[in-house]
Short mmCIF file of C-alpha atoms and ligand atoms in Angstrom, two decimals:
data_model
loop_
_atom_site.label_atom_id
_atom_site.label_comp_id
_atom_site.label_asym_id
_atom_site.label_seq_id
_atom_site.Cartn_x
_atom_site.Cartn_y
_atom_site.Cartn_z
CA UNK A 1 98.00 190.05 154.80
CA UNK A 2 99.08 189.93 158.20
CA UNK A 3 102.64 190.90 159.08
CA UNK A 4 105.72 188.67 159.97
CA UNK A 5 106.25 188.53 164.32
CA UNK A 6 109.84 190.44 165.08
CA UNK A 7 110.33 189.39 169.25
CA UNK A 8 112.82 190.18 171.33
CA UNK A 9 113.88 190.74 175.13
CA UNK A 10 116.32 192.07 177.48
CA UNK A 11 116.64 191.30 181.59
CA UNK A 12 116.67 194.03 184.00
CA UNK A 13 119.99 193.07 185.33
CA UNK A 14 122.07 195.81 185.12
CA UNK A 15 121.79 199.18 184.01
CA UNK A 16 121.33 199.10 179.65
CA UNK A 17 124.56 200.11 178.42
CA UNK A 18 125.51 200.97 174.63
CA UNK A 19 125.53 197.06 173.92
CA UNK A 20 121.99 196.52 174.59
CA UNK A 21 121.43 199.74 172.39
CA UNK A 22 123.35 198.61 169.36
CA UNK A 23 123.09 195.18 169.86
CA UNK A 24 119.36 195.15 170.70
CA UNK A 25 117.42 197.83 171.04
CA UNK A 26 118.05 199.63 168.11
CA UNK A 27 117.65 196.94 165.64
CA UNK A 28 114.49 196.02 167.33
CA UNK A 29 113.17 199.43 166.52
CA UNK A 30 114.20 199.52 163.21
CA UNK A 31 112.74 196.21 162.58
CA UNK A 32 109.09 197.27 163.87
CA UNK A 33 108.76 199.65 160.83
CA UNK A 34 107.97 196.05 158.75
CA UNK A 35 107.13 193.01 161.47
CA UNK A 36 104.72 193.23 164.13
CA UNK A 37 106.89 194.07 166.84
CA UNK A 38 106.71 192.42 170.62
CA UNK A 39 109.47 193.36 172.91
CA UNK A 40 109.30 193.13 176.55
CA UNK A 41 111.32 192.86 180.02
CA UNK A 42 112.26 189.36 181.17
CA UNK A 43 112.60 190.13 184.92
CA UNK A 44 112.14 186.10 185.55
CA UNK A 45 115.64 185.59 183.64
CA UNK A 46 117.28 188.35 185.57
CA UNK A 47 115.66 186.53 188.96
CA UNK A 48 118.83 184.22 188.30
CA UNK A 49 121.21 186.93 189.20
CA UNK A 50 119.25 189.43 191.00
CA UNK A 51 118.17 188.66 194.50
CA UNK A 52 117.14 192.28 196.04
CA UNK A 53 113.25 192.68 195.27
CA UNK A 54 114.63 196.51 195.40
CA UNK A 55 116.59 196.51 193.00
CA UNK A 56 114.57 194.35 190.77
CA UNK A 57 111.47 196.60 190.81
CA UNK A 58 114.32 199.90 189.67
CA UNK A 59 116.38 198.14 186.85
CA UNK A 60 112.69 196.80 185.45
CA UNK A 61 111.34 200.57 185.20
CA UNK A 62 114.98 202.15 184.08
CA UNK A 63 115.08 198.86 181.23
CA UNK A 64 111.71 200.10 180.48
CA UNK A 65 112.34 204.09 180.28
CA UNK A 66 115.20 203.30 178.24
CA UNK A 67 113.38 200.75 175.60
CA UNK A 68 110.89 204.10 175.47
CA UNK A 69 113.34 206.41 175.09
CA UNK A 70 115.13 204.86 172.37
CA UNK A 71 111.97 205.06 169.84
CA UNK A 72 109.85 202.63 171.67
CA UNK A 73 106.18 203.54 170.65
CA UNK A 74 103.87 201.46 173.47
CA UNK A 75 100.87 202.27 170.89
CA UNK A 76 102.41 200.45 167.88
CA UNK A 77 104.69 197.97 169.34
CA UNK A 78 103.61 195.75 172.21
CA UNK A 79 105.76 195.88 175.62
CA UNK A 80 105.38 194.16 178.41
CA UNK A 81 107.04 192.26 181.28
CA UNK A 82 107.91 188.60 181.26
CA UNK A 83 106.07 188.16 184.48
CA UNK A 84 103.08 189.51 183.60
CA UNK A 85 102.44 186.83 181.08
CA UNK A 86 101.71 183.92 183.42
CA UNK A 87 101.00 182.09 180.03
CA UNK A 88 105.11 181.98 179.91
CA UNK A 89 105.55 179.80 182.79
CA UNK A 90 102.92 177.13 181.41
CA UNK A 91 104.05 176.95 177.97
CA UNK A 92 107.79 176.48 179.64
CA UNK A 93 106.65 173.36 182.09
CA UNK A 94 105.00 171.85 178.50
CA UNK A 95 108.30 172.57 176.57
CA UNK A 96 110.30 171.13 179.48
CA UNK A 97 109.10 167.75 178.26
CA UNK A 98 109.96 168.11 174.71
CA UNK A 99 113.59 169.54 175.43
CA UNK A 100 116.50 167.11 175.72
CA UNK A 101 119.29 167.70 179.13
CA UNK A 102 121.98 167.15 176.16
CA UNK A 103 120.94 170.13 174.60
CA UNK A 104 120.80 171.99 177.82
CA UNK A 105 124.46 170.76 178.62
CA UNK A 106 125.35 172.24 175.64
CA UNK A 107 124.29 175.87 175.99
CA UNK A 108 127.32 178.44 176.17
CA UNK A 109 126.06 180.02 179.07
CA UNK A 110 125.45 177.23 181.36
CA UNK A 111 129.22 175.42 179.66
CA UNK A 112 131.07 178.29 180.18
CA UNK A 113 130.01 178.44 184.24
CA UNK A 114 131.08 174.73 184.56
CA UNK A 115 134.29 175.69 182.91
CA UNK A 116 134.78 178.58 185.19
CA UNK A 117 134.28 176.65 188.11
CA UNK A 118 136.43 173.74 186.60
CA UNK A 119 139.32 175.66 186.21
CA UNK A 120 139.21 177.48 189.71
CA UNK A 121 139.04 173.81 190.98
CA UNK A 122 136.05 174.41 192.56
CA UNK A 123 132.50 171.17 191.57
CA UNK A 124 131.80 171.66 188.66
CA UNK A 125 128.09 173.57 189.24
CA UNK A 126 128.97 175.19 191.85
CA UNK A 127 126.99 178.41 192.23
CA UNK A 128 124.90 177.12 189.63
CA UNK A 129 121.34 177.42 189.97
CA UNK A 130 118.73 175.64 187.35
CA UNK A 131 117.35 178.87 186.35
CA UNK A 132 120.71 179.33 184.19
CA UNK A 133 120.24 175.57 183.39
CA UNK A 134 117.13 175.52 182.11
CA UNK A 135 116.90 179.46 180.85
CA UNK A 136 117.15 178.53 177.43
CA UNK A 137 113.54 176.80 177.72
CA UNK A 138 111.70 180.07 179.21
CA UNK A 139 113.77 181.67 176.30
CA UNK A 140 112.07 179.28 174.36
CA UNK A 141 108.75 179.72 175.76
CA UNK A 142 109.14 183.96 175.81
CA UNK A 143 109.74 183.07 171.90
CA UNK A 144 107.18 180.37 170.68
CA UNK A 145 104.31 181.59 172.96
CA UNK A 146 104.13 184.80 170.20
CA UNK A 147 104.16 182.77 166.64
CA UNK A 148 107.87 184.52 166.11
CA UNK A 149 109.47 184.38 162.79
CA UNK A 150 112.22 186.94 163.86
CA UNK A 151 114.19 187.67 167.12
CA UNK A 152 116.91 190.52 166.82
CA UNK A 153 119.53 189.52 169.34
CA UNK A 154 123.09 190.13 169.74
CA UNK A 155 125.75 186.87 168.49
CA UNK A 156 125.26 185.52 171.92
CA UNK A 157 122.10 184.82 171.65
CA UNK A 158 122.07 183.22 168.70
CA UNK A 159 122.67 179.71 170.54
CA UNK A 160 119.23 180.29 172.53
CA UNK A 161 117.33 181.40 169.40
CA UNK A 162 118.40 177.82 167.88
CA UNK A 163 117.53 175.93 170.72
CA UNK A 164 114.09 177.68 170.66
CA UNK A 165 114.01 176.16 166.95
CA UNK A 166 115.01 173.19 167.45
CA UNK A 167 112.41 172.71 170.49
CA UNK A 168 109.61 174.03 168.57
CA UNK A 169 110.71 171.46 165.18
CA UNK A 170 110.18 168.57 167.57
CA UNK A 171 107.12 169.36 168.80
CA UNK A 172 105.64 170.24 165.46
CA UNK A 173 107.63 166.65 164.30
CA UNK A 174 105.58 165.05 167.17
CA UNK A 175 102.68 165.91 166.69
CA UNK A 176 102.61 165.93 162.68
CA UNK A 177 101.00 169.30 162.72
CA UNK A 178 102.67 173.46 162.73
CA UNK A 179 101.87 174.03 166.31
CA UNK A 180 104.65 176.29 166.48
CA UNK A 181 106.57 179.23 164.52
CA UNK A 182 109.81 177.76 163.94
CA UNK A 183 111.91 181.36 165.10
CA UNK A 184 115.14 182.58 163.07
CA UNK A 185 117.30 184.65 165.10
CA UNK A 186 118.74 188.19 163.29
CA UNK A 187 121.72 189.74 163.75
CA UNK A 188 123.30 192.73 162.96
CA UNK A 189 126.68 192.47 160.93
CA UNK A 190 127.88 195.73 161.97
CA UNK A 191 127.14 195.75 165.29
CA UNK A 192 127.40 191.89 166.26
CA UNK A 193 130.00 192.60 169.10
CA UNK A 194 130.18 195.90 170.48
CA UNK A 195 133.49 196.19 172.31
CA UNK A 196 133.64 197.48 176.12
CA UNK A 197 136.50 199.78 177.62
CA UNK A 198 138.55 196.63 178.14
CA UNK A 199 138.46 195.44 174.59
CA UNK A 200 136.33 192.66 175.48
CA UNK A 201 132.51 192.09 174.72
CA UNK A 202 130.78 194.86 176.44
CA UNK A 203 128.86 193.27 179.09
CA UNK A 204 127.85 193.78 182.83
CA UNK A 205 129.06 190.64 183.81
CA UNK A 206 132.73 192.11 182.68
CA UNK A 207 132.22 195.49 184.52
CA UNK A 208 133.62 196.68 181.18
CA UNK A 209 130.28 199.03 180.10
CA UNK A 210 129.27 202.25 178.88
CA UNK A 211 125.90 202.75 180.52
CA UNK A 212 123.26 204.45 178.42
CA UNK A 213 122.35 208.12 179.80
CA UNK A 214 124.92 209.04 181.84
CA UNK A 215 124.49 212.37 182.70
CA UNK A 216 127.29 214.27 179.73
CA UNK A 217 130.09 214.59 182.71
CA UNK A 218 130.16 211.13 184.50
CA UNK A 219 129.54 209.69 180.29
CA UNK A 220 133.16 212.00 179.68
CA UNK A 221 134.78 210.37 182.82
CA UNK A 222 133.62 206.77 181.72
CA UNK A 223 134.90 207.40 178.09
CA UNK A 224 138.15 208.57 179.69
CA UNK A 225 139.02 205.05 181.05
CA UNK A 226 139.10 203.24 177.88
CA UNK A 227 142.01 200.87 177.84
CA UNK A 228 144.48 202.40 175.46
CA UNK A 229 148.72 201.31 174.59
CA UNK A 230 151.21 203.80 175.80
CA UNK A 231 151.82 205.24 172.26
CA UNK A 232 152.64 208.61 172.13
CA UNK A 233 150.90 211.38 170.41
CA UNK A 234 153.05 211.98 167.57
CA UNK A 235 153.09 208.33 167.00
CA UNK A 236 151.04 207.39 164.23
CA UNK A 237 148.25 204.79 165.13
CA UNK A 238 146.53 201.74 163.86
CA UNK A 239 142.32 202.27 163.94
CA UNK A 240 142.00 199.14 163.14
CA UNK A 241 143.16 197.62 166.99
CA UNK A 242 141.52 200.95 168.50
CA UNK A 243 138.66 200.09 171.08
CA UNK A 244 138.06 204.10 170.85
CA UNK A 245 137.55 203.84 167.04
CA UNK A 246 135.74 200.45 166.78
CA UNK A 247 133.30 202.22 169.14
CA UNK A 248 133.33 205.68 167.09
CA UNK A 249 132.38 204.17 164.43
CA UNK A 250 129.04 203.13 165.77
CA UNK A 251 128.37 207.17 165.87
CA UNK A 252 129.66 208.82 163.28
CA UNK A 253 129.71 209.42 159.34
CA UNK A 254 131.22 207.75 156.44
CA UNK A 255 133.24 211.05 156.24
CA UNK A 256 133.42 211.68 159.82
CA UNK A 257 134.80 207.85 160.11
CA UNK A 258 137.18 208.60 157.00
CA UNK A 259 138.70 211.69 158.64
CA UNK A 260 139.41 210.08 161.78
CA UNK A 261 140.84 206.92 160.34
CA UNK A 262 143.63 209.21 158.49
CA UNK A 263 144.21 211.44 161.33
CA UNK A 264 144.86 207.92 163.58
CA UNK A 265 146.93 206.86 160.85
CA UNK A 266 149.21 210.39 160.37
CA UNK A 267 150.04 210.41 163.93
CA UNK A 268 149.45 213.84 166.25
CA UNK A 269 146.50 212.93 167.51
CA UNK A 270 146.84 211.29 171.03
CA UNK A 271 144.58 208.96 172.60
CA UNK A 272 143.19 211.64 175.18
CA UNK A 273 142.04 213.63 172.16
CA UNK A 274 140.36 210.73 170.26
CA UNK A 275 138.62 209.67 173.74
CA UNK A 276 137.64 213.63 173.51
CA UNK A 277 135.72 212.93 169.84
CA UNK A 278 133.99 209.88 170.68
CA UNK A 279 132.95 211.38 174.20
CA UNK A 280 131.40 214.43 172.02
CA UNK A 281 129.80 212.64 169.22
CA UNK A 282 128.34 209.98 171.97
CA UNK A 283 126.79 212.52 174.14
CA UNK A 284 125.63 214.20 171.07
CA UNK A 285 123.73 211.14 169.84
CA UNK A 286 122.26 210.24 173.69
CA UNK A 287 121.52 213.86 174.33
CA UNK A 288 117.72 214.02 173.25
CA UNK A 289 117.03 210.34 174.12
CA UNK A 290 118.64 211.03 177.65
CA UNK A 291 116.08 213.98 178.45
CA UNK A 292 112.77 212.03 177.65
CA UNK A 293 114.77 209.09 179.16
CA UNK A 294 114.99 211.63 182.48
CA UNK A 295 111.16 212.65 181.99
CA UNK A 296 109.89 208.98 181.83
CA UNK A 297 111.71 208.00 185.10
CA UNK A 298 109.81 211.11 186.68
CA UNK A 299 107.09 209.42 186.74
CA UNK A 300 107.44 205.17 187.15
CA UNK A 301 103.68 204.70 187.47
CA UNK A 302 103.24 205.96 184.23
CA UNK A 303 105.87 202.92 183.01
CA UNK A 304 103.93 200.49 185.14
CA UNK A 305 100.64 201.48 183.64
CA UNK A 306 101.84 200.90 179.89
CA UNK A 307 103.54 197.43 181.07
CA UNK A 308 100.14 196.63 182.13
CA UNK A 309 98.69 197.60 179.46
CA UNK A 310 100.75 195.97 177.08
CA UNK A 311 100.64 192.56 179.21
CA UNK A 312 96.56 192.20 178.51
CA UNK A 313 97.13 192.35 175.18
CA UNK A 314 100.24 189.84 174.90
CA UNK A 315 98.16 187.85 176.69
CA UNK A 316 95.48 187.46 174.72
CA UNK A 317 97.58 185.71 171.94
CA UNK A 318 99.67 183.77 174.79
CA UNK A 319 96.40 182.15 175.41
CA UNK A 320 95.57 181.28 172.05
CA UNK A 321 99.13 179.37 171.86
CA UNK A 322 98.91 177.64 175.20
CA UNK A 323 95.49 176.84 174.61
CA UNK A 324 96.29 175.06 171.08
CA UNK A 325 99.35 173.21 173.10
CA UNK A 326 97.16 172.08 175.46
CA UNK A 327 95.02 170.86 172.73
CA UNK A 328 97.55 168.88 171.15
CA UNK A 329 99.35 166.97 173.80
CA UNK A 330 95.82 165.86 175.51
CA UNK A 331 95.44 168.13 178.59
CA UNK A 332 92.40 170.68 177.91
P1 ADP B 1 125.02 191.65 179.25
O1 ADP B 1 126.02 190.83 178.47
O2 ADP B 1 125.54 192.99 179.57
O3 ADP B 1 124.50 190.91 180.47
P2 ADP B 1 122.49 191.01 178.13
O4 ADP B 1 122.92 189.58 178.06
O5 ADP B 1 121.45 191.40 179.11
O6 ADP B 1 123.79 191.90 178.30
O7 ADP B 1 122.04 191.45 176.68
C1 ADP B 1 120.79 192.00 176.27
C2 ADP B 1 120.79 192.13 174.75
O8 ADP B 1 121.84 192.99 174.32
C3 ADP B 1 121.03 190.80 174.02
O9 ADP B 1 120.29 190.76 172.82
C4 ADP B 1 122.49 190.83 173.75
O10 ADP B 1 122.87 190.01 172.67
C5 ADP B 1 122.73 192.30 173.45
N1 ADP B 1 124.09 192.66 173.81
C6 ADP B 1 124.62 192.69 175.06
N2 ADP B 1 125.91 193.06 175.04
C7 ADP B 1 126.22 193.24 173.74
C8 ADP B 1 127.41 193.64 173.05
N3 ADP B 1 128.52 193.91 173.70
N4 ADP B 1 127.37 193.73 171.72
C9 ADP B 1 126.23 193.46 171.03
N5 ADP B 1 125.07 193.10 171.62
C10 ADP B 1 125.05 192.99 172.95
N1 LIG B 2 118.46 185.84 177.10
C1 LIG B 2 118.34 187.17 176.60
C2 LIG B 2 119.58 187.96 177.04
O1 LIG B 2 120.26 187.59 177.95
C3 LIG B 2 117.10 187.84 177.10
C4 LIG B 2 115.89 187.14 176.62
C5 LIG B 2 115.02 186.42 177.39
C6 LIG B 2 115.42 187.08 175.27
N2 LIG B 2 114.03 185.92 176.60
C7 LIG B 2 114.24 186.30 175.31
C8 LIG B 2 115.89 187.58 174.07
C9 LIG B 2 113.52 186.02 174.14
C10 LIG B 2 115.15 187.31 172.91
C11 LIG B 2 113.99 186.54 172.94
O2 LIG B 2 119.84 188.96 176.50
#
C-alpha cells in the first residue's frame, strides 16, 4: 500500500532561525519516517517581500543547506524549489476560479496588513501587493498539486492549510468526482509558538530571531539580548513567564528541565547565568548540524544540482494532477 503525502514549505526570506526549525523543519523530518515526504523552497512566495535577485538566489541555497543539514535526505524525501515546478503556476490560475475574494479578505495575513495600515491612517492596502492577496491560492496550489493528506506547519499557517481545503472541497463538490486530496494541516503542541528574544512570536518580520548556525560566539551574543525584568539574582524567579526557559525547554531533558525550573524558582541564579545554560545547551544541539550546514554552503552547485534533481521528479506527479484538472473543467 502506498504511503500517506506529508508536504510542506518554507520561503527564502530571511535567514531560517530556530522557529522554522522547531516549528517546521523538524517535524517535517520526523514525519518522513511514515508519509512520503515532499518539502521544498517557495522562492515565488518570498518574491512578495524580496526584490534583490541577489539576495534571492543566497537565502534560496542557505534555506536549502539548512533543510539538508537538519536531516534532510534528498534520496528519500523529495526537495525542490517552488519555481521549478512550472506546473504550480497553472494549477494556481485554475484554482483562482474556484476561490472566493471573501475568503481571500479573510486571510490573517492579508487582514492584519489592512489593519496595520488602518491604524497608521494610511489606505487601507497600501503597500499591498496581490501576491500577499492572493498567496493563499499558490499555497493552495504548492499543496493540492502533490495529493497531500498532511502539511506540518507552524499555528500560523493553519489558516492557509484550511483555505487549501476548503478550495480543493469545492472543486471536488463541482465536479462530483475526488479530483483533489482534501489536505489537513499538523501541528506540533509543544512547539506551536516558539517565542523570540522579545517575547513575541519569533519571526523575521519582528527582528526578534535566533538565526540557525550562528557561528558559537555571535549565537552567545544573540542569546545575551533576550529581553529579561530587572530582578535580581538572589531573587527567586517564575519559569513559567521566562522567554529564556520557554526556549530551554525546546533543548533540554525532562531532568535537565526539572533542575532548572527549581533553581529559577530558589532564587541565586541570575538571568545572565540562565542566558549562559541555554546559550550552551543551544550551541551544543546546532554544533554538528552547523558543520555539514558550513560544508554544504562550500559548494552551492552541489545544492542547485539536487534542487534540480528533485524538481523532475515533483514534476512528474504535478503533471499527472494538472493534467486530470485540465481534464475535468474542459480544457485538454
Ligand atoms: P517568519 O514568521 O519568520 O517569516 P515563516 O513565515 O517563513 O517565518 O515560517 C516558515 C515556517 O516556520 C512556517 O511553517 C511557520 O509556521 C514556521 N514558524 C515560523 N516562525 C515560527 C515560530 N516562532 N514558532 C513556530 N513555528 C514557526
Ligand atoms: N506560507 C508558508 C510560510 O509562510 C510557506 C509555504 C508556501 C507553505 N507554500 C506552502 C507551507 C505549502 C506549507 C505548504 O511559512
Amino acid at each position: 500500500m502506498s504511503r500517506k503525502v506529508c508536504l510542506t514549505g518554507i520561503k527564502p526570506s530571511g535567514i531560517p532561525h530556530i522557529g522554522n526549525y522547531f516549528g517546521a523543519i523538524k517535524p517535517a523530518i520526523e514525519l518522513a519516517k511514515n508519509y512520503d515526504a515532499r518539502y521544498f523552497i517557495a522562492d515565488y512566495h518570498a518574491v512578495n517581500t524580496i526584490k534583490d535577485a541577489a539576495l534571492l538566489k543566497e537565502l534560496t541555497r542557505k534555506l536549502a543547506a539548512t533543510w539538508m543539514a537538519c536531516g534532510l535526505d534528498p534520496d528519500t524525501m523529495m526537495f525542490y524549489r517552488q519555481s521549478d515546478v512550472p506546473e504550480t503556476f497553472e494549477l494556481t490560475t485554475i484554482l483562482m476560479a474556484f476561490t472566493s475574494k471573501g475568503l481571500m479578505n479573510r486571510a490573517h495575513a492579508y487582514k492584519a496588513s489592512v489593519q496595520e495600515n488602518t491604524l497608521a491612517g494610511n489606505d487601507p492596502d497600501a503597500g499591498i501587493n496581490m501576491g500577499l492577496f492572493t498567496y493563499p491560492v499558490l499555497m493552495a496550489a504548492d499543496i493540492l498539486l502533490f495529493n497531500t493528506n498532511i502539511v506540518p506547519v507552524g499555528k500560523d499557517q493553519k489558516q492557509h492549510v484550511e483555505i487549501a481545503a476548503d478550495v480543493a472541497q469545492s472543486l471536488n463538490h463541482i465536479y462530483g468526482k475526488d479530483l483533489l486530496t482534501v489536505p489537513e494541516p499538523v501541528i506540533s503542541e509543544t512547539t506551536q509558538v516558539i517565542v523570540g528574544l522579545d517575547g513575541r512570536k519569533m519571526s523575521k518580520s519582528y527582528d526578534n530571531v535566533i538565526p540557525l548556525f550562528l557561528p558559537s560566539k555571535k549565537l552567545r551574543k544573540i542569546v545575551m539580548k533576550i529581553v529579561t525584568n530587572s530582578q535580581e539574582i538572589e531573587e527567586p524567579k517564575n519559569p513559567e513567564t521566562s522567554h529564556i526557559f520557554s526556549l530551554y525547554k525546546l533543548f533540554a531533558t525532562e531532568e535537565e528541565q526539572a533542575s532548572a525550573h527549581e533553581r529559577y524558582l530558589t532564587g541565586g541564579m541570575g538571568w545572565g547565568h540562565a542566558k549562559q545554560e541555554l546559550f550552551e545547551i543551544m550551541d551544543a544541539h546546532f554544533t554538528p548540524m552547523r558543520e555539514k550546514y558550513d560544508m554544504l554552503m562550500e559548494d552551492p552547485s552541489h545544492i542547485d544540482a539536487i534542487l534540480k534533481e528533485g524538481a523532475e521528479k515533483a514534476r512528474t506527479i504535478a503533471s499527472e494532477t494538472v493534467k486530470r484538472l485540465r481534464n475535468a473543467i474542459g480544457i485538454d
